[in-house]
PDB file of C-alpha atoms in Angstrom:
ATOM      1  CA  UNK A1443       7.252 -11.743  23.076  1.00  0.00           C
ATOM      2  CA  UNK A1444       8.798 -15.052  21.638  1.00  0.00           C
ATOM      3  CA  UNK A1445      12.093 -16.540  22.875  1.00  0.00           C
ATOM      4  CA  UNK A1446      13.895 -15.010  19.957  1.00  0.00           C
ATOM      5  CA  UNK A1447      12.788 -11.629  20.619  1.00  0.00           C
ATOM      6  CA  UNK A1448      15.632  -8.841  20.847  1.00  0.00           C
ATOM      7  CA  UNK A1449      15.786  -5.723  22.438  1.00  0.00           C
ATOM      8  CA  UNK A1450      15.153  -4.077  19.012  1.00  0.00           C
ATOM      9  CA  UNK A1451      11.907  -5.932  18.609  1.00  0.00           C
ATOM     10  CA  UNK A1452      10.865  -4.981  22.134  1.00  0.00           C
ATOM     11  CA  UNK A1453      11.683  -1.217  21.378  1.00  0.00           C
ATOM     12  CA  UNK A1454       9.841  -1.472  18.212  1.00  0.00           C
ATOM     13  CA  UNK A1455       6.850  -2.927  20.045  1.00  0.00           C
ATOM     14  CA  UNK A1456       7.226  -0.106  22.715  1.00  0.00           C
ATOM     15  CA  UNK A1457       7.505   2.482  19.956  1.00  0.00           C
ATOM     16  CA  UNK A1458       4.311   1.010  18.283  1.00  0.00           C
ATOM     17  CA  UNK A1459       2.431   0.941  21.144  1.00  0.00           C
ATOM     18  CA  UNK A1460       3.370   4.635  22.037  1.00  0.00           C
ATOM     19  CA  UNK A1461       2.261   5.772  18.376  1.00  0.00           C
ATOM     20  CA  UNK A1462      -1.211   3.727  19.112  1.00  0.00           C
ATOM     21  CA  UNK A1463      -1.710   5.696  22.483  1.00  0.00           C
ATOM     22  CA  UNK A1464      -0.364   9.185  21.943  1.00  0.00           C
ATOM     23  CA  UNK A1465      -0.323   9.802  18.077  1.00  0.00           C
ATOM     24  CA  UNK A1466      -3.251   7.669  16.532  1.00  0.00           C
ATOM     25  CA  UNK A1467      -6.210   9.246  18.388  1.00  0.00           C
ATOM     26  CA  UNK A1468      -5.181  12.668  17.450  1.00  0.00           C
ATOM     27  CA  UNK A1469      -4.576  12.193  13.414  1.00  0.00           C
ATOM     28  CA  UNK A1470      -7.841  12.325  12.361  1.00  0.00           C
ATOM     29  CA  UNK A1471      -8.328   9.223  10.206  1.00  0.00           C
ATOM     30  CA  UNK A1472      -7.959   5.342  10.563  1.00  0.00           C
ATOM     31  CA  UNK A1473      -6.036   2.869   8.593  1.00  0.00           C
ATOM     32  CA  UNK A1474      -7.322   2.283   5.045  1.00  0.00           C
ATOM     33  CA  UNK A1475      -7.089  -1.482   5.290  1.00  0.00           C
ATOM     34  CA  UNK A1476      -9.217  -1.367   8.505  1.00  0.00           C
ATOM     35  CA  UNK A1477     -11.836   1.108   6.815  1.00  0.00           C
ATOM     36  CA  UNK A1478     -12.200  -1.194   3.885  1.00  0.00           C
ATOM     37  CA  UNK A1479     -11.996  -4.524   5.432  1.00  0.00           C
ATOM     38  CA  UNK A1480     -12.874  -4.193   9.154  1.00  0.00           C
ATOM     39  CA  UNK A1481      -9.764  -6.091  10.068  1.00  0.00           C
ATOM     40  CA  UNK A1482      -6.960  -4.997  12.415  1.00  0.00           C
ATOM     41  CA  UNK A1483      -5.161  -1.638  11.501  1.00  0.00           C
ATOM     42  CA  UNK A1484      -1.815  -1.802  10.217  1.00  0.00           C
ATOM     43  CA  UNK A1485      -0.337  -0.746  13.556  1.00  0.00           C
ATOM     44  CA  UNK A1486      -2.131  -3.647  15.187  1.00  0.00           C
ATOM     45  CA  UNK A1487      -0.889  -5.968  12.641  1.00  0.00           C
ATOM     46  CA  UNK A1488       2.984  -4.618  12.916  1.00  0.00           C
ATOM     47  CA  UNK A1489       2.819  -4.895  16.857  1.00  0.00           C
ATOM     48  CA  UNK A1490       1.425  -8.546  16.597  1.00  0.00           C
ATOM     49  CA  UNK A1491       3.645  -9.613  13.724  1.00  0.00           C
ATOM     50  CA  UNK A1492       6.796  -8.391  15.566  1.00  0.00           C
ATOM     51  CA  UNK A1493       5.789  -9.742  18.821  1.00  0.00           C
ATOM     52  CA  UNK A1494       5.156 -13.092  17.316  1.00  0.00           C
ATOM     53  CA  UNK A1495       7.890 -13.644  14.657  1.00  0.00           C
ATOM     54  CA  UNK A1496      10.600 -11.099  15.622  1.00  0.00           C
ATOM     55  CA  UNK A1497      11.775  -7.910  14.296  1.00  0.00           C
ATOM     56  CA  UNK A1498      12.952  -8.865  10.869  1.00  0.00           C
ATOM     57  CA  UNK A1499      10.367 -11.305   9.849  1.00  0.00           C
ATOM     58  CA  UNK A1500       7.783  -8.892  11.627  1.00  0.00           C
ATOM     59  CA  UNK A1501       9.015  -6.333   9.392  1.00  0.00           C
ATOM     60  CA  UNK A1502       8.907  -8.326   6.063  1.00  0.00           C
ATOM     61  CA  UNK A1503       5.294  -9.064   6.990  1.00  0.00           C
ATOM     62  CA  UNK A1504       4.508  -5.354   7.609  1.00  0.00           C
ATOM     63  CA  UNK A1505       5.876  -4.451   4.144  1.00  0.00           C
ATOM     64  CA  UNK A1506       3.572  -6.705   2.422  1.00  0.00           C
ATOM     65  CA  UNK A1507       0.688  -5.635   4.630  1.00  0.00           C
ATOM     66  CA  UNK A1508       1.443  -2.096   3.844  1.00  0.00           C
ATOM     67  CA  UNK A1509       1.272  -2.802   0.152  1.00  0.00           C
ATOM     68  CA  UNK A1510      -2.087  -4.166   0.919  1.00  0.00           C
ATOM     69  CA  UNK A1511      -3.136  -1.139   2.719  1.00  0.00           C
ATOM     70  CA  UNK A1512      -2.129   1.188  -0.164  1.00  0.00           C
ATOM     71  CA  UNK A1513      -4.176  -1.020  -2.626  1.00  0.00           C
ATOM     72  CA  UNK A1514      -6.980  -0.457   0.026  1.00  0.00           C
ATOM     73  CA  UNK A1515      -6.518   3.205  -0.111  1.00  0.00           C
ATOM     74  CA  UNK A1516      -6.834   3.259  -3.780  1.00  0.00           C
ATOM     75  CA  UNK A1517      -9.882   1.028  -3.886  1.00  0.00           C
ATOM     76  CA  UNK A1518     -11.493   3.422  -1.278  1.00  0.00           C
ATOM     77  CA  UNK A1519     -10.474   6.588  -3.454  1.00  0.00           C
ATOM     78  CA  UNK A1520     -12.033   4.901  -6.483  1.00  0.00           C
ATOM     79  CA  UNK A1521     -15.294   4.449  -4.771  1.00  0.00           C
ATOM     80  CA  UNK A1522     -14.811   0.718  -4.041  1.00  0.00           C
ATOM     81  CA  UNK A1523     -16.998  -1.013  -1.591  1.00  0.00           C
ATOM     82  CA  UNK A1524     -16.079  -2.978   1.389  1.00  0.00           C
ATOM     83  CA  UNK A1525     -14.897  -6.849   0.803  1.00  0.00           C
ATOM     84  CA  UNK A1526     -17.840  -9.017   0.997  1.00  0.00           C
ATOM     85  CA  UNK A1527     -16.293 -11.023   3.733  1.00  0.00           C
ATOM     86  CA  UNK A1528     -16.224  -8.042   6.208  1.00  0.00           C
ATOM     87  CA  UNK A1529     -19.663  -7.073   7.966  1.00  0.00           C
ATOM     88  CA  UNK A1530     -19.700  -3.451   8.813  1.00  0.00           C
ATOM     89  CA  UNK A1531     -18.266  -2.085  12.128  1.00  0.00           C
ATOM     90  CA  UNK A1532     -20.736  -0.801  14.261  1.00  0.00           C
ATOM     91  CA  UNK A1533     -18.483   0.589  17.027  1.00  0.00           C
ATOM     92  CA  UNK A1534     -16.938   4.024  16.705  1.00  0.00           C
ATOM     93  CA  UNK A1535     -13.350   3.979  15.375  1.00  0.00           C
ATOM     94  CA  UNK A1536     -11.014   4.529  18.268  1.00  0.00           C
ATOM     95  CA  UNK A1537      -9.302   7.240  16.329  1.00  0.00           C
ATOM     96  CA  UNK A1538     -12.369   9.350  16.561  1.00  0.00           C
ATOM     97  CA  UNK A1539     -13.717   8.723  20.081  1.00  0.00           C
ATOM     98  CA  UNK A1540     -12.818  12.407  21.099  1.00  0.00           C
ATOM     99  CA  UNK A1541     -14.900  13.767  18.316  1.00  0.00           C
ATOM    100  CA  UNK A1542     -17.898  11.575  18.599  1.00  0.00           C
ATOM    101  CA  UNK A1543     -17.313  10.662  14.710  1.00  0.00           C
ATOM    102  CA  UNK A1544     -18.036   7.416  13.268  1.00  0.00           C
ATOM    103  CA  UNK A1545     -15.225   5.991  11.343  1.00  0.00           C
ATOM    104  CA  UNK A1546     -14.519   2.458   9.371  1.00  0.00           C
ATOM    105  CA  UNK A1547     -17.970   1.719   8.528  1.00  0.00           C
ATOM    106  CA  UNK A1548     -19.278   5.103   8.543  1.00  0.00           C
ATOM    107  CA  UNK A1549     -21.524   6.602   5.674  1.00  0.00           C
ATOM    108  CA  UNK A1550     -18.721   8.193   3.966  1.00  0.00           C
ATOM    109  CA  UNK A1551     -15.078   8.006   3.170  1.00  0.00           C
ATOM    110  CA  UNK A1552     -14.499  11.710   4.502  1.00  0.00           C
ATOM    111  CA  UNK A1553     -15.203  10.296   7.777  1.00  0.00           C
ATOM    112  CA  UNK A1554     -12.361   8.044   7.722  1.00  0.00           C
ATOM    113  CA  UNK A1555      -9.715   9.462   5.472  1.00  0.00           C
ATOM    114  CA  UNK A1556      -8.583  13.030   5.308  1.00  0.00           C
ATOM    115  CA  UNK A1557      -7.302  12.712   1.511  1.00  0.00           C
ATOM    116  CA  UNK A1558     -10.542  12.913  -0.366  1.00  0.00           C
TER     117      UNK A1558
END
Protein backbone atom coordinates (compact mmCIF):
# COMPACT_ATOMS: atom_id res chain seq x y z
CA UNK A 1 0.00 0.00 0.00
CA UNK A 2 1.27 3.54 -0.69
CA UNK A 3 2.21 5.88 2.12
CA UNK A 4 -1.05 7.81 1.75
CA UNK A 5 -3.14 4.69 2.28
CA UNK A 6 -5.82 4.71 4.92
CA UNK A 7 -7.53 2.08 6.95
CA UNK A 8 -10.50 2.44 4.58
CA UNK A 9 -8.27 1.63 1.60
CA UNK A 10 -6.81 -1.33 3.47
CA UNK A 11 -10.31 -2.54 4.29
CA UNK A 12 -11.37 -2.16 0.64
CA UNK A 13 -8.35 -4.15 -0.56
CA UNK A 14 -9.09 -6.84 2.04
CA UNK A 15 -12.74 -6.97 0.93
CA UNK A 16 -11.70 -7.35 -2.71
CA UNK A 17 -9.29 -10.12 -1.70
CA UNK A 18 -12.08 -11.92 0.16
CA UNK A 19 -14.38 -11.55 -2.87
CA UNK A 20 -11.66 -12.93 -5.17
CA UNK A 21 -11.01 -15.89 -2.91
CA UNK A 22 -14.44 -16.85 -1.59
CA UNK A 23 -17.06 -15.52 -4.03
CA UNK A 24 -15.56 -15.21 -7.49
CA UNK A 25 -14.59 -18.88 -7.95
CA UNK A 26 -18.19 -19.95 -7.35
CA UNK A 27 -20.19 -17.36 -9.28
CA UNK A 28 -19.93 -19.19 -12.62
CA UNK A 29 -18.65 -16.49 -14.99
CA UNK A 30 -15.69 -14.17 -15.40
CA UNK A 31 -15.28 -10.48 -16.04
CA UNK A 32 -16.52 -9.39 -19.49
CA UNK A 33 -13.52 -7.10 -19.92
CA UNK A 34 -11.18 -10.01 -19.21
CA UNK A 35 -13.14 -12.31 -21.50
CA UNK A 36 -12.99 -9.83 -24.35
CA UNK A 37 -9.48 -8.40 -24.02
CA UNK A 38 -7.49 -10.91 -22.01
CA UNK A 39 -6.40 -8.21 -19.58
CA UNK A 40 -6.84 -8.20 -15.79
CA UNK A 41 -10.34 -8.65 -14.40
CA UNK A 42 -12.17 -5.70 -12.86
CA UNK A 43 -11.55 -6.98 -9.34
CA UNK A 44 -7.81 -7.34 -10.06
CA UNK A 45 -7.81 -3.83 -11.51
CA UNK A 46 -9.69 -2.42 -8.49
CA UNK A 47 -7.31 -4.01 -6.02
CA UNK A 48 -4.25 -2.71 -7.85
CA UNK A 49 -5.73 0.78 -8.33
CA UNK A 50 -6.62 1.15 -4.65
CA UNK A 51 -3.24 -0.20 -3.55
CA UNK A 52 -1.35 2.19 -5.83
CA UNK A 53 -3.51 5.33 -5.75
CA UNK A 54 -5.52 5.21 -2.53
CA UNK A 55 -9.22 4.69 -2.02
CA UNK A 56 -10.79 7.75 -3.67
CA UNK A 57 -8.53 7.84 -6.73
CA UNK A 58 -8.76 4.05 -7.02
CA UNK A 59 -12.55 4.16 -6.96
CA UNK A 60 -12.52 6.87 -9.62
CA UNK A 61 -10.34 4.67 -11.83
CA UNK A 62 -12.58 1.69 -11.11
CA UNK A 63 -15.66 3.65 -12.16
CA UNK A 64 -14.10 4.26 -15.58
CA UNK A 65 -13.06 0.62 -15.81
CA UNK A 66 -16.57 -0.61 -15.03
CA UNK A 67 -17.90 1.55 -17.87
CA UNK A 68 -15.36 -0.13 -20.15
CA UNK A 69 -16.40 -3.52 -18.81
CA UNK A 70 -20.04 -2.73 -19.56
CA UNK A 71 -19.06 -1.84 -23.13
CA UNK A 72 -17.15 -5.14 -23.37
CA UNK A 73 -20.23 -6.98 -22.18
CA UNK A 74 -22.37 -5.25 -24.81
CA UNK A 75 -19.83 -6.11 -27.51
CA UNK A 76 -19.75 -9.75 -26.42
CA UNK A 77 -23.54 -9.89 -26.44
CA UNK A 78 -23.56 -8.41 -29.94
CA UNK A 79 -21.19 -11.14 -31.11
CA UNK A 80 -18.11 -8.93 -31.26
CA UNK A 81 -14.68 -10.43 -31.49
CA UNK A 82 -11.78 -10.04 -29.11
CA UNK A 83 -9.69 -6.95 -29.59
CA UNK A 84 -6.87 -7.39 -32.06
CA UNK A 85 -4.14 -6.56 -29.53
CA UNK A 86 -5.09 -9.40 -27.19
CA UNK A 87 -3.96 -12.90 -27.87
CA UNK A 88 -6.14 -15.80 -26.76
CA UNK A 89 -5.74 -16.97 -23.21
CA UNK A 90 -4.72 -20.60 -23.18
CA UNK A 91 -5.08 -21.23 -19.47
CA UNK A 92 -8.39 -22.13 -17.87
CA UNK A 93 -10.16 -19.21 -16.26
CA UNK A 94 -9.56 -19.32 -12.49
CA UNK A 95 -13.31 -18.94 -12.06
CA UNK A 96 -13.92 -22.33 -13.60
CA UNK A 97 -11.12 -24.41 -12.12
CA UNK A 98 -13.59 -26.44 -10.09
CA UNK A 99 -15.62 -27.30 -13.16
CA UNK A 100 -12.73 -27.86 -15.62
CA UNK A 101 -14.43 -25.45 -18.01
CA UNK A 102 -12.59 -23.12 -20.34
CA UNK A 103 -13.31 -19.44 -20.04
CA UNK A 104 -11.87 -16.20 -21.28
CA UNK A 105 -10.88 -17.56 -24.64
CA UNK A 106 -13.18 -20.55 -24.84
CA UNK A 107 -15.18 -21.42 -27.88
CA UNK A 108 -18.42 -19.72 -26.88
CA UNK A 109 -19.63 -16.80 -24.86
CA UNK A 110 -21.77 -19.14 -22.81
CA UNK A 111 -18.62 -20.59 -21.28
CA UNK A 112 -17.79 -17.17 -19.82
CA UNK A 113 -21.00 -15.30 -19.19
CA UNK A 114 -24.31 -16.65 -17.87
CA UNK A 115 -26.53 -13.95 -19.38
CA UNK A 116 -26.72 -15.35 -22.87
